[in-house]
Amino acid sequence: MLSRVPFSLAMNNRRQRIHDLVLALLAQQGDLELLAGDGTGLPSGDPGNWIERNRRVVQRYQALVRSAVTLDALVDQEVQGGFQPPANDL
């Protein structure tokens, strides 16, 4: 008989796994950019460039998080029931 894990505990475990995956992906990044606090530190000083740079940085982090979520889902699927390749009808 399979024991059921409470939903809140399962979500905490999943969140921790995703967190660990994000940290591992971040550790593999060569140059880690951080958000700029204001536009004064940029060479051009143009607020439009500052906003665009921060948007690119956020998109990079979002891609890392999406990758971690996808990896977690794939591992979870493998553990739960295993990946079933399509049957060969030949």
Short mmCIF file of C-alpha atoms in Angstrom, two decimals:
data_model
loop_
_atom_site.label_atom_id
_atom_site.label_comp_id
_atom_site.label_asym_id
_atom_site.label_seq_id
_atom_site.Cartn_x
_atom_site.Cartn_y
_atom_site.Cartn_z
CA MET A 1 0.00 0.00 0.00
CA LEU A 2 1.33 3.40 -0.99
CA SER A 3 1.50 6.00 1.74
CA ARG A 4 0.25 9.44 0.83
CA VAL A 5 2.37 12.46 1.60
CA PRO A 6 0.41 15.53 2.77
CA PHE A 7 0.05 18.09 -0.01
CA SER A 8 1.83 20.86 1.92
CA LEU A 9 4.80 18.61 2.64
CA ALA A 10 4.98 17.50 -0.99
CA MET A 11 4.95 21.13 -2.15
CA ASN A 12 7.69 22.04 0.35
CA ASN A 13 9.81 19.13 -0.89
CA ARG A 14 9.22 20.11 -4.51
CA ARG A 15 10.05 23.75 -3.78
CA GLN A 16 13.29 22.67 -2.08
CA ARG A 17 14.24 20.44 -5.04
CA ILE A 18 13.59 23.27 -7.50
CA HIS A 19 15.56 25.65 -5.30
CA ASP A 20 18.49 23.24 -5.26
CA LEU A 21 18.29 22.82 -9.04
CA VAL A 22 18.27 26.59 -9.57
CA LEU A 23 21.34 26.94 -7.36
CA ALA A 24 23.11 24.19 -9.31
CA LEU A 25 22.26 25.87 -12.62
CA LEU A 26 23.43 29.24 -11.29
CA ALA A 27 26.71 27.68 -10.17
CA GLN A 28 27.35 26.61 -13.77
CA GLN A 29 26.88 30.11 -15.15
CA GLY A 30 30.13 31.79 -16.04
CA ASP A 31 29.26 35.46 -15.59
CA LEU A 32 26.42 36.12 -13.19
CA GLU A 33 24.83 39.51 -13.76
CA LEU A 34 22.81 41.25 -11.08
CA LEU A 35 20.07 43.81 -11.53
CA ALA A 36 21.30 47.38 -11.65
CA GLY A 37 19.87 49.53 -8.86
CA ASP A 38 19.61 52.65 -10.97
CA GLY A 39 20.69 53.89 -14.35
CA THR A 40 23.55 56.04 -13.08
CA GLY A 41 26.07 53.18 -13.16
CA LEU A 42 25.65 52.57 -16.87
CA PRO A 43 28.09 54.20 -19.31
CA SER A 44 25.35 55.91 -21.31
CA GLY A 45 23.22 56.85 -18.29
CA ASP A 46 20.15 56.33 -20.47
CA PRO A 47 17.19 55.01 -18.43
CA GLY A 48 15.94 53.08 -21.47
CA ASN A 49 19.21 51.13 -21.64
CA TRP A 50 19.05 50.49 -17.89
CA ILE A 51 15.51 49.11 -18.14
CA GLU A 52 16.40 46.96 -21.16
CA ARG A 53 19.49 45.54 -19.43
CA ASN A 54 17.51 44.66 -16.32
CA ARG A 55 14.81 43.05 -18.49
CA ARG A 56 17.44 40.82 -20.13
CA VAL A 57 18.88 39.88 -16.72
CA VAL A 58 15.40 38.96 -15.40
CA GLN A 59 14.68 36.89 -18.53
CA ARG A 60 17.92 34.97 -18.01
CA TYR A 61 16.95 34.13 -14.43
CA GLN A 62 13.44 33.17 -15.55
CA ALA A 63 14.94 30.77 -18.08
CA LEU A 64 17.04 29.17 -15.33
CA VAL A 65 13.97 28.74 -13.11
CA ARG A 66 11.94 27.26 -15.99
CA SER A 67 14.79 24.84 -16.68
CA ALA A 68 14.87 23.80 -13.02
CA VAL A 69 11.09 23.26 -12.96
CA THR A 70 11.28 21.18 -16.14
CA LEU A 71 14.14 19.06 -14.79
CA ASP A 72 12.25 18.50 -11.53
CA ALA A 73 9.13 17.44 -13.41
CA LEU A 74 11.13 15.02 -15.57
CA VAL A 75 12.81 13.47 -12.54
CA ASP A 76 9.47 13.25 -10.72
CA GLN A 77 7.88 11.57 -13.73
CA GLU A 78 10.72 9.07 -13.92
CA VAL A 79 10.45 8.26 -10.20
CA GLN A 80 6.66 8.01 -10.17
CA GLY A 81 6.09 5.76 -13.11
CA GLY A 82 8.98 5.87 -15.41
CA PHE A 83 8.98 7.28 -18.87
CA GLN A 84 7.09 5.02 -21.23
CA PRO A 85 8.40 5.36 -24.79
CA PRO A 86 5.83 4.90 -27.55
CA ALA A 87 5.22 1.28 -28.50
CA ASN A 88 6.75 0.18 -31.77
CA ASP A 89 3.93 -0.99 -34.03
CA LEU A 90 6.26 -2.69 -36.49
#
